Coordinates of C-alpha atoms in Angstrom, one line a residue:
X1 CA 22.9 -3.2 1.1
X2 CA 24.9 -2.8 -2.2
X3 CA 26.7 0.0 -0.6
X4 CA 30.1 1.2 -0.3
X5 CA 32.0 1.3 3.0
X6 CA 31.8 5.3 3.9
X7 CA 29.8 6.3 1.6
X8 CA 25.6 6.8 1.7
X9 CA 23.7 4.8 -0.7
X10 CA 21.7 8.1 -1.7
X11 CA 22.5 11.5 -0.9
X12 CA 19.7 14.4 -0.5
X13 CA 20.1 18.1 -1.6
X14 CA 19.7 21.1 1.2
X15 CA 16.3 21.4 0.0
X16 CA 15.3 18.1 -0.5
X17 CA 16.3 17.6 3.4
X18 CA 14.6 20.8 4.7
X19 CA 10.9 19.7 2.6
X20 CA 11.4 16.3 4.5
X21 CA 12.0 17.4 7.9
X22 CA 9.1 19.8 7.1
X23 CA 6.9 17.0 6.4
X24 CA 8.1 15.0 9.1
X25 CA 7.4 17.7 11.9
X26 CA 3.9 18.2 10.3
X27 CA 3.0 14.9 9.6
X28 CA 4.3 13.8 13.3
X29 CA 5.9 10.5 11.3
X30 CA 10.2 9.8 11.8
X31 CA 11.0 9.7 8.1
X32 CA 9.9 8.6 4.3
X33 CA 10.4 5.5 3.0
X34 CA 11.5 5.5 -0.8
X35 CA 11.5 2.3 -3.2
X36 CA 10.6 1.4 -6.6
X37 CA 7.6 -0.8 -8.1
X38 CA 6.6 -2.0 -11.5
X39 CA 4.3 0.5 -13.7
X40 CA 4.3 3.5 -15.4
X41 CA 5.0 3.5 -19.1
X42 CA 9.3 3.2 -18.8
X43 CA 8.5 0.2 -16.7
X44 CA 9.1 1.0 -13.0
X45 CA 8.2 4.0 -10.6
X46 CA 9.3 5.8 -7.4
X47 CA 7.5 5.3 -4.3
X48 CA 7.6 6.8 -1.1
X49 CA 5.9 6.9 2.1
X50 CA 5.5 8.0 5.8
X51 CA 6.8 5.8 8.4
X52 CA 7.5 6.1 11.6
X53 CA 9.6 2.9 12.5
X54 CA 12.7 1.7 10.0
X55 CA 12.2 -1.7 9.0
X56 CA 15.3 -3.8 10.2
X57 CA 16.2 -4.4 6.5
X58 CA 15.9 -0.8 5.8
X59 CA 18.7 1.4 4.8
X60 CA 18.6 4.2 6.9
X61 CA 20.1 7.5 6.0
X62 CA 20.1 10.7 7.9
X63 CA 21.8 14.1 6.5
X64 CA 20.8 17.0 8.9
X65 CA 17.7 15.7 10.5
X66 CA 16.1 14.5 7.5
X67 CA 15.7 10.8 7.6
X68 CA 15.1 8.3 4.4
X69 CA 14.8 4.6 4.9
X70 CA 15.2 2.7 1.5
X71 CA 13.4 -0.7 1.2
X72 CA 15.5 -3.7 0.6
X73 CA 13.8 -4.5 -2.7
X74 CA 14.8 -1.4 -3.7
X75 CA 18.2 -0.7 -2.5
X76 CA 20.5 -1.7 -5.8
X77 CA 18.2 0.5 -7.7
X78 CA 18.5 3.3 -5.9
X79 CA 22.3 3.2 -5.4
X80 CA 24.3 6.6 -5.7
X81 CA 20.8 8.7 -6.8
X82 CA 20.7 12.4 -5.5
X83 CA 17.5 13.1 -4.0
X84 CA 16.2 17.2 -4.3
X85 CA 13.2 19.0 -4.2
X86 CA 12.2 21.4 -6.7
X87 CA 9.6 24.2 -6.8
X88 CA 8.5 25.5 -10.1
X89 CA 5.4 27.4 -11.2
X90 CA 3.0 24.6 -11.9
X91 CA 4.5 22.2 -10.2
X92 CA 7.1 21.1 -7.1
X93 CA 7.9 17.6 -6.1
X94 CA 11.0 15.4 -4.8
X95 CA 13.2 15.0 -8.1
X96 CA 15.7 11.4 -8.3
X97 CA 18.9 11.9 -10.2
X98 CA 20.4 8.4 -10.2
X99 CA 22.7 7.4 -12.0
X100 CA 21.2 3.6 -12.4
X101 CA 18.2 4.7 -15.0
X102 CA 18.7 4.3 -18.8
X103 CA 14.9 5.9 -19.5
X104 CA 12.7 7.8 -18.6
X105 CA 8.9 8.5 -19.7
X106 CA 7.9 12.3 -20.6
X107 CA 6.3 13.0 -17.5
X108 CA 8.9 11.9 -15.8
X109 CA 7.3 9.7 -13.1
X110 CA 8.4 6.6 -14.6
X111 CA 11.8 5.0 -15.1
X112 CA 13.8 2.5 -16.5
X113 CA 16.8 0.8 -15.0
X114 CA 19.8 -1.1 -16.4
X115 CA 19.4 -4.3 -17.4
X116 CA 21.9 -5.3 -15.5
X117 CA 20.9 -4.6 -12.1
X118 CA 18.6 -7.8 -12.6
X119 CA 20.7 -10.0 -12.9
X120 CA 22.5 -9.0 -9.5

């Protein structure tokens, strides 16, 4: 992992961890795997998933009962990003504030990362 010693490699707001231990409980699965894959009009998107085993290459963090495993592919990408989750009147939805994007599209479902994270 392209972590820090002590520190978690994302970090998830009170409400983003009560919406995933809501999920998990309903959805009888041990946590959401988050990564990133190319599309979208900035280049690359979020994507996230049920599982209910981490993957041994995973990065697992856990912040009061909420559990997120990161894929390895997507691990330096997602690097320091706060995780929340937002309820507004049209729309709510997990919301990614990391630091590693330079762009994002106007719907904001697609991103685009510094160059120089692929060339680690």
């Amino acid at each position: 992992m392209f972590g820090i010693p002590g520190k978690q490699a994302v970090t998830m707001t009170d409400k983003a961890a009560a919406q995933i231990i809501k999920l998990m409980t309903a959805k009888g699965h041990a946590g959401l795997r988050i990564g990133v894959k190319k599309g979208g009009c900035a280049g690359m998107e979020y994507t996230m998933e049920y599982v209910d085993d981490a993957d041994p290459n995973d990065e697992v963090v856990e912040q009061d009962g909420a559990c997120i495993m990161i894929a390895p592919m997507a691990q330096m990408f997602l690097f320091g990003t706060q995780i929340d989750y937002e309820t507004a009147l049209l729309e709510s939805g997990f919301k990614f504030k990391n630091p590693n994007v330079t762009e994002a599209c106007g719907c904001g479902e697609s991103i685009k990362f510094d160059e120089a994270l692929f060339a680690k």
